[in-house]
Amino acid sequence: MKVSETMISTLREVPAEAVIASHQLMLRAGIMRKLGNGLFAYLPFGLRAFRKVENIIREEMDNIGAMEFKQPVVVPGDIWKESGRWETMGPGMLKAVNRVDQELVVSPTAEEAFTAIIRDELSSYKQLPIVAYQINTKYRDEIRPRYGVMRGREFTMKDAYSFHTTQESLDETYEKFAKAYRKVFKRLGLSVIPVRADSGAMGGSGSEEFMVESVIGDDTLILCPKCGYAANTEKAACAPDTPKTIDGTPQKATDKPYNEIATPNVKTIEQLTDFLKTTPQSFIKTLIYHVINSELDLSKAPGCAQLKRVTENGGANPYYPDSFFAVCIRGDLDVNEAKLAALLKASEVELASDTDVERITGAAVGFAGPVKLSTVPVVADETVMAMHDCITGGLKTDVHFEHVEPNRDFTPYITADVRTVVAGDKCPHCGAEFYSKKGNELGHIFKLGYKYTKTMNVTYLDENGKQQIPTMGCYGIGVDRALASIIEEHHDDNGIIWPMSVAPYQVAIIPVKFEGAMKENALAIYEELQKAGIEVLLDDRNERPGVKFKDIDLLGIPVRIVVGDKNLPNVELKCRNSSEMQLVPAKDAAAKAAEIVKAELAKLNG
Ligand code: ATP
Ligand code: MG
């Protein structure tokens, strides 16, 4: 391609709206432009890189036998009602109504669409497993789109769905995806941290997230330096530790009954530990949570008899739009809201409003506690049940209880792990101290089980002619986010440094001036490279050489050939990822450049 025939839209200034390198460089190099909040247009150079990312993903999906489909982006609301997610998906899902009042969804993901299509195609066990994928547009009405295409509203995802007769078959496909993803990220030149949600054992349910390290990462990763355990903080577990008293000795059970103590105006844990000369570890912190769309059965839970349960859609996934829980945790720890939401099968949890806290606890904010609390179910973190002789809020303004014994003085409705694991906590497998990193999720593989096939009535006939329900897996990679992450990992002050596999063009030829012998030699090299199947860009603009060098560096083209009067009959050959320059005879330049391209590709693809 000659530059005069395409569009280079580079910017010299760093756009103020962009804070991370990839966002800045995508704008500066003219990879994309913002059309609206969270909505981006790719320009020709950017689209070439984007398509390469797509194609690498496509090739690796095809390599494991996945079949490519293409679903509509706008799908009927009815299939979302069947799965129950019409209600539970929340405001992130964009809904629309057409001229005949049909409700529609702009796909934020496509479990429903694939389940519906496969349901109609599937009749016999002989067809299974089915592994289907698409690379297609998604829309999520993210509250805060940010960092350019890293978190946009419209984006492209490779999403795959598999259907199986047995758990073993699902496990097998899941492992194939786990391998294919590693291959994809290697080919893209990306270093990823695979994070497993389970212990890594085969069978059962499982999921693995592929994270890229980033200072602006929305996820916190908990990592073990010794055994390699890696988990998203949303799921990380740690080894239990012994709660201590103020003098550092393990807490001991007390025979004393719990009793009220006056704690006027003492509300925060710091105020309380000062006032009572104790440690946060002796305090049971109780937080009242507003829980949205819980799918737990709360019919027998304390205080829940009057709760409204939505049982539309023939009872598929009935849920409580609003419920409240008291969540207890040791005073020195924090509740992890993602773990809590997962435990309560809720779409969201949030701290209750002051009014709700006062109504539920019968006291001002700051005096909640699990003892004698009957208005809401109590969730106790596991750490609480190991505590002794502790202090809690007294369900009366300015009152606390002391000498509280968990189990003796209250019984939680649920005991589970809801703590936020942090650096310094101990690994549950080997006991080493965790460290942590920030990261972004690039891809995700997940054993879904029967969630969609059951609610959407997917069946097949087994060997004995008996009706069965298939089990499912799902597998996603964000294409735009992958592209941005590649730039995040491969750049310097002068611009992008594309890995050869995704570079918009592999070689750029810059004649110092596009005239005379320089023009002749540049064109000869250009034609030879084109014949060799190399993607080559010829900067035939009538610009100062400095401008052309800056642009080609900013664009990150991996190999640069400069044709100048001073060096002819030699030309200058330089790789973007190195400062070394070599002079080669003009007649050998194309062959030499082609060799570099092929070697780089082999390294990434090997
Ligand atoms: P996140 O936690 O970052 O919101 P998610 O858990 O919602 O991600 P999935 O539903 O698993 O993401 O989607 C699969 C992939 O789609 C993600 O790994 C990510 O690469 C990409 N993705 C998700 N949301 C966005 C977005 N708003 N913009 C760009 N890519 C996205
Ligand atoms: Mg999300």
XYZ file of C-alpha atoms and ligand atoms in Angstrom:
638
model
C 0.000 0.000 0.000
C 1.212 3.451 -0.826
C 0.647 6.033 1.875
C -0.801 8.383 -0.751
C -3.565 5.821 -1.308
C -4.500 5.375 2.339
C -5.045 7.606 5.317
C -2.486 8.315 8.010
C -4.212 10.213 10.817
C -1.480 10.721 13.380
C -1.615 13.317 16.151
C 1.466 14.951 17.673
C -0.242 15.965 20.909
C -1.305 13.508 23.590
C -5.123 13.788 23.740
C -6.147 15.014 27.188
C -9.015 12.550 27.507
C -6.675 9.541 27.403
C -4.833 8.470 30.549
C -3.371 5.101 29.650
C -0.712 4.453 27.040
C -2.812 2.253 24.782
C -5.674 4.750 24.663
C -3.285 7.637 23.962
C -1.467 5.704 21.271
C -4.629 4.408 19.613
C -5.699 8.030 19.206
C -2.265 9.388 18.321
C -1.541 6.682 15.759
C -4.990 7.011 14.237
C -6.004 3.454 15.139
C -9.450 4.603 16.208
C -11.554 7.629 17.012
C -14.257 8.193 19.582
C -17.732 8.675 18.147
C -19.580 8.798 21.452
C -19.115 7.715 25.039
C -17.868 4.116 24.876
C -18.382 4.058 21.092
C -15.364 3.886 18.806
C -14.663 3.798 15.077
C -11.593 1.980 13.780
C -9.683 3.750 11.015
C -7.997 1.786 8.200
C -4.646 1.133 9.958
C -6.328 0.148 13.181
C -8.801 -2.098 11.437
C -5.975 -4.061 9.811
C -4.525 -4.848 13.245
C -7.989 -5.568 14.600
C -8.717 -8.076 11.805
C -5.428 -9.813 12.480
C -6.339 -10.272 16.134
C -9.712 -11.652 15.031
C -8.101 -14.013 12.562
C -5.603 -15.410 15.039
C -8.478 -16.139 17.395
C -10.504 -17.619 14.503
C -7.644 -19.899 13.426
C -7.165 -21.270 16.914
C -10.911 -21.826 17.323
C -11.001 -23.671 13.992
C -7.950 -25.688 15.084
C -9.840 -27.171 18.017
C -12.823 -27.990 15.837
C -15.117 -25.159 16.893
C -17.651 -24.161 14.215
C -18.123 -20.511 13.304
C -21.642 -19.066 13.423
C -22.963 -15.550 13.096
C -25.850 -14.510 15.278
C -27.849 -11.323 14.878
C -26.731 -8.593 17.264
C -30.327 -7.572 17.965
C -32.225 -10.547 19.376
C -35.799 -11.128 20.602
C -36.413 -10.267 24.248
C -38.410 -13.518 24.483
C -35.328 -15.745 24.632
C -33.998 -13.607 27.498
C -37.319 -14.049 29.258
C -37.007 -17.817 28.857
C -33.614 -17.874 30.553
C -34.806 -15.472 33.244
C -32.087 -12.928 32.473
C -34.527 -10.393 30.987
C -35.130 -9.348 34.593
C -31.848 -10.204 36.295
C -29.338 -8.820 33.791
C -29.798 -5.313 35.131
C -29.375 -1.934 33.422
C -26.226 -3.041 31.573
C -28.482 -4.650 28.975
C -29.796 -2.356 26.252
C -33.418 -3.081 25.412
C -35.440 -1.666 22.577
C -39.000 -1.823 21.299
C -39.718 -1.935 17.581
C -42.685 -0.575 15.590
C -44.894 -3.585 16.389
C -44.074 -3.356 20.092
C -41.768 -6.352 19.995
C -39.194 -6.236 22.803
C -35.622 -6.607 21.637
C -32.191 -6.880 23.201
C -28.892 -5.588 21.825
C -26.761 -8.624 22.728
C -24.461 -8.089 25.712
C -23.511 -11.790 25.365
C -25.076 -14.702 23.520
C -25.825 -17.710 25.756
C -29.526 -17.324 25.006
C -29.125 -16.938 21.239
C -26.859 -19.991 20.911
C -28.966 -22.083 23.267
C -32.081 -21.216 21.236
C -30.464 -22.041 17.883
C -28.908 -25.307 19.107
C -32.202 -26.305 20.747
C -33.831 -26.357 17.316
C -30.979 -28.204 15.609
C -30.358 -30.832 18.282
C -32.189 -34.134 18.342
C -29.734 -36.970 18.965
C -26.745 -37.667 21.212
C -24.877 -38.442 17.978
C -24.697 -34.707 17.223
C -22.895 -33.936 20.477
C -20.578 -32.413 21.440
C -21.382 -29.214 19.552
C -18.806 -26.452 19.835
C -19.976 -23.175 18.293
C -18.445 -19.719 18.202
C -18.837 -16.290 16.666
C -16.804 -13.116 16.528
C -19.430 -10.454 16.832
C -20.534 -7.100 18.196
C -21.710 -6.816 21.798
C -23.283 -3.886 23.556
C -23.143 -3.339 27.311
C -24.377 -0.094 28.781
C -21.331 0.164 31.061
C -21.838 2.848 33.713
C -18.352 4.198 33.276
C -16.798 3.360 29.905
C -13.112 4.163 30.221
C -9.579 3.709 28.937
C -10.749 3.753 25.348
C -11.684 0.372 23.927
C -10.502 -1.395 27.111
C -13.954 -0.802 28.515
C -16.250 0.406 25.808
C -19.995 0.133 25.433
C -19.937 -1.431 21.989
C -17.157 -3.944 21.495
C -16.354 -7.151 19.669
C -16.134 -10.453 21.447
C -15.240 -13.931 20.372
C -17.788 -15.943 22.244
C -18.066 -19.715 22.102
C -20.576 -22.146 23.552
C -20.319 -25.915 23.835
C -22.985 -28.567 24.415
C -22.279 -32.059 25.783
C -23.815 -35.342 26.835
C -21.470 -35.785 29.800
C -19.308 -33.885 32.253
C -16.243 -35.710 30.856
C -17.005 -34.415 27.381
C -17.367 -30.878 28.761
C -14.080 -31.244 30.678
C -12.338 -32.350 27.500
C -13.580 -29.384 25.454
C -12.823 -26.983 28.316
C -9.207 -28.205 28.373
C -8.990 -27.722 24.605
C -10.088 -24.104 25.037
C -7.644 -23.629 27.909
C -4.834 -24.693 25.549
C -6.166 -22.756 22.537
C -6.355 -19.550 24.611
C -2.720 -19.906 25.656
C -1.813 -20.315 21.993
C -3.884 -17.251 20.982
C -2.246 -15.014 23.583
C 1.231 -16.220 22.672
C 0.575 -15.477 18.995
C -0.694 -12.019 19.929
C 2.512 -11.360 21.854
C 0.581 -11.016 25.101
C 1.755 -12.111 28.541
C -1.296 -13.343 30.396
C -1.774 -14.598 33.901
C -4.211 -17.529 33.875
C -6.302 -17.443 37.011
C -8.325 -20.487 37.972
C -11.374 -20.242 40.141
C -11.120 -23.827 41.380
C -8.125 -25.789 42.601
C -7.379 -26.907 39.068
C -8.805 -30.389 39.507
C -10.613 -31.926 36.536
C -14.348 -32.393 36.716
C -16.902 -30.451 38.630
C -17.576 -26.899 37.740
C -14.653 -24.709 36.871
C -13.577 -21.490 35.314
C -10.372 -19.804 34.312
C -9.780 -16.139 33.625
C -6.920 -14.871 31.496
C -5.654 -11.616 32.925
C -3.199 -9.034 31.660
C -1.289 -7.030 34.222
C -2.159 -3.341 34.198
C -1.797 -0.513 36.681
C -5.308 0.600 35.799
C -6.663 -2.932 36.027
C -10.202 -3.270 37.288
C -9.392 -6.608 38.889
C -7.069 -7.414 41.750
C -5.117 -10.630 41.445
C -3.937 -12.575 44.460
C -0.784 -14.500 43.668
C 1.318 -17.028 45.568
C 5.077 -16.719 45.013
C 5.689 -20.347 46.030
C 3.101 -22.688 44.539
C 1.773 -20.454 41.751
C -1.783 -20.219 43.106
C -3.428 -17.302 41.319
C -6.945 -16.042 41.890
C -9.075 -13.021 41.228
C -9.805 -11.280 44.520
C -13.468 -11.913 43.679
C -12.793 -15.574 44.341
C -9.472 -15.816 46.184
C -9.373 -17.936 49.326
C -6.719 -17.887 52.020
C -5.570 -20.098 54.876
C -7.468 -19.527 58.125
C -5.602 -17.602 60.818
C -6.147 -17.622 64.576
C -7.898 -14.540 65.925
C -5.865 -12.856 68.653
C -6.609 -10.802 71.746
C -4.960 -7.435 72.417
C -1.911 -9.098 74.033
C -1.360 -11.302 70.979
C -2.577 -14.562 72.491
C -5.231 -16.701 70.778
C -8.786 -15.808 71.757
C -10.319 -18.174 74.334
C -13.942 -19.120 74.919
C -15.609 -17.366 77.831
C -18.177 -18.734 80.297
C -19.546 -15.273 80.960
C -22.913 -14.539 79.398
C -22.926 -11.686 76.945
C -24.010 -8.376 78.418
C -24.738 -4.824 77.343
C -22.136 -2.111 77.663
C -22.793 1.582 77.204
C -20.782 2.983 74.300
C -22.094 6.513 73.859
C -21.222 7.992 70.466
C -18.785 5.179 69.789
C -19.485 4.097 66.242
C -16.375 3.296 64.282
C -14.115 0.350 64.993
C -11.212 2.680 65.854
C -13.322 4.578 68.366
C -14.527 1.318 69.825
C -11.132 -0.372 70.151
C -9.764 2.789 71.834
C -12.731 2.990 74.144
C -12.692 -0.677 75.135
C -8.925 -1.170 74.939
C -9.295 -4.078 72.599
C -8.299 -5.008 69.014
C -10.341 -5.014 65.817
C -9.835 -8.794 65.774
C -12.104 -9.069 68.840
C -14.906 -7.171 67.170
C -17.611 -8.667 64.987
C -18.346 -6.063 62.343
C -21.924 -6.285 61.043
C -22.943 -4.676 57.767
C -26.471 -4.545 56.438
C -26.624 -5.292 52.717
C -29.341 -4.607 50.190
C -29.325 -7.637 47.907
C -30.756 -7.365 44.401
C -32.284 -10.312 42.519
C -31.200 -13.114 44.858
C -32.052 -16.549 43.479
C -31.712 -18.254 46.895
C -34.810 -19.825 48.401
C -35.418 -17.555 51.384
C -38.830 -18.949 52.361
C -37.421 -20.266 55.661
C -34.885 -17.505 56.285
C -35.343 -15.223 59.301
C -37.372 -12.111 58.552
C -38.071 -13.154 54.956
C -41.608 -14.556 55.211
C -43.125 -11.417 53.703
C -40.586 -11.040 50.919
C -41.900 -10.878 47.392
C -40.530 -13.620 45.152
C -40.868 -13.323 41.391
C -41.768 -16.648 39.846
C -42.583 -15.668 36.278
C -41.556 -17.818 33.309
C -43.033 -21.005 34.711
C -40.851 -20.804 37.776
C -37.500 -20.695 35.960
C -34.959 -19.205 38.355
C -37.388 -17.500 40.732
C -35.754 -14.607 42.546
C -36.276 -11.877 45.120
C -35.901 -8.430 43.507
C -35.006 -6.923 46.902
C -33.847 -8.542 50.128
C -31.622 -7.556 53.040
C -28.918 -9.502 54.854
C -26.696 -8.782 57.861
C -23.127 -9.727 57.009
C -20.710 -10.350 59.894
C -16.960 -10.344 59.561
C -13.959 -10.010 61.879
C -13.286 -6.334 62.603
C -9.898 -6.215 60.854
C -11.221 -7.647 57.584
C -13.388 -6.441 54.712
C -16.368 -8.059 53.047
C -15.837 -8.905 49.400
C -19.005 -7.898 47.606
C -18.370 -10.094 44.560
C -18.042 -13.166 46.792
C -21.147 -12.114 48.693
C -23.177 -11.641 45.492
C -22.048 -15.063 44.236
C -22.963 -16.679 47.579
C -26.422 -15.116 47.556
C -26.891 -15.832 43.817
C -27.626 -12.131 43.404
C -27.041 -9.817 40.470
C -25.808 -7.085 42.801
C -25.271 -6.261 46.470
C -24.880 -2.803 47.989
C -24.662 -1.381 51.497
C -28.176 -0.624 52.743
C -29.266 2.991 53.159
C -29.188 4.528 56.645
C -32.992 4.380 56.784
C -32.975 0.668 56.004
C -30.234 0.024 58.571
C -32.233 1.869 61.250
C -35.395 -0.035 60.350
C -33.638 -3.409 60.384
C -31.471 -2.963 63.497
C -33.807 -0.719 65.502
C -30.824 1.503 66.256
C -28.761 4.294 64.752
C -26.184 3.298 62.154
C -23.147 1.751 63.849
C -24.827 -0.583 66.325
C -25.752 -3.589 64.166
C -24.927 -7.031 65.493
C -25.967 -10.660 64.996
C -27.153 -11.381 68.569
C -30.967 -11.391 68.793
C -31.232 -10.069 65.249
C -34.431 -11.509 63.771
C -35.380 -9.048 61.049
C -32.944 -10.341 58.401
C -30.866 -13.494 57.762
C -27.282 -13.379 59.063
C -24.351 -14.298 56.833
C -21.213 -14.913 58.904
C -17.784 -15.014 57.384
C -15.917 -18.173 58.405
C -13.486 -16.042 60.432
C -16.308 -14.992 62.742
C -17.054 -18.542 63.791
C -13.449 -18.954 65.013
C -13.699 -15.896 67.300
C -14.259 -15.962 71.049
C -15.284 -13.552 73.751
C -16.047 -10.841 71.237
C -17.802 -7.514 70.977
C -20.706 -6.721 68.654
C -23.218 -3.959 68.142
C -26.143 -4.222 70.601
C -29.094 -3.361 68.306
C -29.692 -0.251 70.425
C -28.216 3.171 69.918
C -25.066 3.636 72.045
C -25.033 -0.004 73.148
C -22.656 -2.892 72.413
C -22.511 -6.452 73.676
C -19.375 -7.951 75.220
C -18.482 -11.601 75.931
C -20.270 -12.728 72.788
C -19.626 -16.339 71.808
C -20.491 -17.165 68.174
C -22.500 -20.431 67.996
C -23.632 -19.967 71.597
C -25.167 -16.523 71.279
C -26.191 -16.525 67.641
C -26.463 -18.970 64.769
C -25.886 -17.562 61.325
C -28.291 -18.470 58.522
C -25.239 -18.999 56.276
C -21.565 -19.374 57.192
C -19.212 -18.903 54.237
C -16.038 -17.276 53.019
C -16.833 -13.659 52.117
C -13.614 -11.949 53.174
C -11.452 -9.873 50.861
C -8.128 -11.651 50.629
C -5.192 -9.214 50.480
C -1.423 -9.295 50.005
C 0.114 -10.693 53.165
C -2.637 -13.259 53.733
C -1.466 -16.854 53.528
C -1.892 -19.274 50.617
C -4.397 -22.045 51.447
C -2.286 -24.595 49.556
C 1.276 -23.928 50.698
C 1.104 -21.271 53.420
C 3.340 -18.727 51.655
C 2.424 -15.028 51.843
C 0.382 -13.715 48.921
C 1.336 -10.695 46.844
C -1.088 -8.887 44.589
C -1.249 -7.237 41.169
C -3.819 -5.243 39.250
C -5.077 -6.715 36.021
C -7.747 -6.731 33.342
C -9.701 -9.734 32.200
C -8.951 -10.552 28.584
C -10.657 -13.861 28.312
C -12.705 -16.285 30.289
C -13.588 -19.967 30.023
C -16.383 -21.347 32.116
C -18.232 -24.601 32.734
C -21.825 -23.412 32.760
C -23.577 -26.720 33.441
C -27.342 -26.890 32.926
C -28.262 -23.260 33.715
C -29.439 -22.378 30.195
C -30.265 -25.798 28.791
C -32.649 -26.477 31.679
C -34.464 -23.141 31.735
C -34.687 -23.051 27.935
C -35.714 -26.707 27.600
C -32.949 -28.082 25.414
C -33.115 -31.849 25.049
C -31.738 -34.717 22.961
C -32.411 -38.447 22.803
C -29.682 -40.684 24.258
C -28.634 -44.196 23.075
C -31.733 -45.643 24.720
C -34.104 -43.143 23.173
C -34.478 -41.369 26.497
C -34.768 -37.592 26.663
C -31.738 -35.895 28.241
C -30.555 -32.348 28.839
C -27.081 -31.377 27.580
C -24.519 -29.612 29.776
C -22.795 -26.460 28.547
C -19.582 -24.467 28.574
C -18.900 -20.871 27.466
C -15.713 -19.171 26.407
C -15.054 -15.470 25.660
C -12.233 -13.192 24.497
C -12.551 -9.431 24.027
C -11.056 -8.514 20.643
C -10.786 -4.749 21.253
C -9.433 -5.269 24.725
C -6.852 -7.710 23.340
C -5.768 -5.109 20.774
C -5.448 -2.381 23.444
C -3.571 -4.771 25.743
C -1.069 -5.554 22.989
C -0.308 -1.821 22.682
C -0.187 -1.513 26.463
C 2.510 -4.201 26.546
C 4.375 -3.176 23.358
C 5.166 0.524 23.077
C 7.780 3.165 23.879
C 7.857 6.969 23.980
C 7.814 7.130 20.190
C 4.771 4.975 19.681
C 3.457 1.473 19.188
C 5.792 -1.499 18.662
C 3.510 -4.072 17.039
C 4.323 -7.739 17.353
C 4.737 -8.989 13.763
C 1.567 -11.098 14.001
C -0.761 -8.125 14.388
C 1.110 -5.238 12.747
C -1.100 -3.343 10.255
C 1.853 -3.557 7.840
C 4.979 -5.607 8.366
C 7.499 -3.409 6.518
C 7.594 0.318 5.778
C 9.764 1.847 3.057
C 10.682 5.484 3.481
C 12.372 7.191 0.561
C 13.971 10.369 1.973
C 12.540 12.029 -1.120
C 10.205 10.292 -3.549
C 12.167 11.195 -6.650
C 15.053 10.074 -8.831
C 17.155 7.085 -7.746
C 15.515 7.051 -4.328
C 12.093 6.622 -5.914
C 13.339 3.948 -8.296
C 15.000 1.916 -5.553
C 12.071 2.328 -3.168
C 9.626 1.128 -5.811
C 11.834 -1.856 -6.680
C 12.007 -2.947 -3.036
C 8.274 -2.342 -2.672
C 7.405 -4.525 -5.633
C 9.737 -7.299 -4.586
C 8.240 -7.374 -1.075
C 4.720 -7.392 -2.462
C 5.602 -10.329 -4.685
C 6.975 -12.151 -1.659
C 3.606 -11.734 0.070
C 4.902 -9.257 2.630
C 2.530 -6.506 3.771
C 4.436 -3.408 2.849
C 3.770 0.290 3.149
C 5.546 2.779 0.910
C 5.681 6.306 2.270
C 5.485 8.180 -1.026
C 4.356 11.419 0.597
C 6.013 14.680 -0.199
C 6.836 15.283 3.476
C 10.029 16.059 5.354
C 11.848 12.808 6.259
C 11.544 13.643 9.976
C 7.760 13.669 9.711
C 7.727 10.321 7.919
C 10.086 8.723 10.470
C 7.932 9.965 13.347
C 4.733 8.653 11.748
C 6.116 5.236 10.918
C 7.526 4.881 14.461
C 4.236 6.025 16.000
C 2.376 3.528 13.787
C 4.736 0.851 15.060
C 5.585 -0.829 11.740
C 8.063 -3.594 12.746
C 10.623 -3.218 9.916
C 11.736 0.069 8.359
C 13.771 0.551 5.201
C 15.078 4.064 4.543
C 16.201 4.860 1.016
C 18.390 7.961 0.930
C 20.778 9.516 -1.590
C 23.648 9.469 0.888
C 23.595 5.694 1.354
C 22.676 4.434 -2.098
C 23.459 1.855 -3.452
C 22.902 0.787 0.154
C 19.746 1.329 2.193
C 19.167 1.475 5.913
C 17.300 -1.384 7.601
C 15.986 -1.045 11.138
C 13.572 -2.945 13.359
C 11.117 -0.984 15.481
C 11.953 -3.043 18.569
C 15.706 -2.394 18.408
C 17.946 0.650 18.100
C 20.378 -1.125 15.769
C 20.560 0.038 12.213
C 22.247 -1.820 9.369
C 23.221 -0.834 5.869
C 22.367 -3.407 3.229
C 22.636 -3.278 -0.550
C 19.328 -2.014 -1.946
C 19.009 -5.130 -4.095
C 19.122 -7.376 -0.970
C 16.864 -5.230 1.198
C 13.584 -6.917 0.305
C 14.917 -10.433 0.879
C 16.466 -9.378 4.171
C 13.253 -7.710 5.376
C 11.162 -10.712 4.314
C 13.472 -12.958 6.287
C 12.995 -10.841 9.437
C 9.206 -10.902 8.996
C 9.137 -14.681 8.605
C 11.467 -15.289 11.548
C 9.373 -13.052 13.824
C 6.137 -14.750 12.759
C 7.651 -18.184 13.318
C 8.720 -17.144 16.827
C 5.201 -15.999 17.739
C 3.373 -18.846 16.051
C 5.745 -21.627 17.096
P -15.196 -7.174 33.109
O -15.074 -7.804 34.458
O -13.945 -6.538 32.609
O -16.414 -6.292 32.992
P -16.724 -9.388 32.195
O -16.511 -10.384 33.255
O -17.970 -8.586 32.189
O -15.451 -8.393 32.121
P -17.201 -11.359 30.163
O -18.659 -11.237 30.274
O -16.543 -12.600 30.651
O -16.493 -10.079 30.777
O -16.803 -11.079 28.633
C -15.725 -11.714 27.966
C -14.673 -10.718 27.517
O -15.240 -9.593 26.852
C -13.877 -10.096 28.640
O -12.870 -10.973 29.067
C -13.324 -8.847 27.993
O -12.155 -9.144 27.252
C -14.412 -8.458 27.043
N -15.213 -7.346 27.596
C -16.181 -7.398 28.534
N -16.709 -6.184 28.765
C -16.056 -5.335 27.920
C -16.155 -3.936 27.655
N -17.036 -3.179 28.287
N -15.319 -3.395 26.725
C -14.433 -4.165 26.059
N -14.301 -5.486 26.263
C -15.096 -6.069 27.170
Mg -18.431 -6.691 32.904
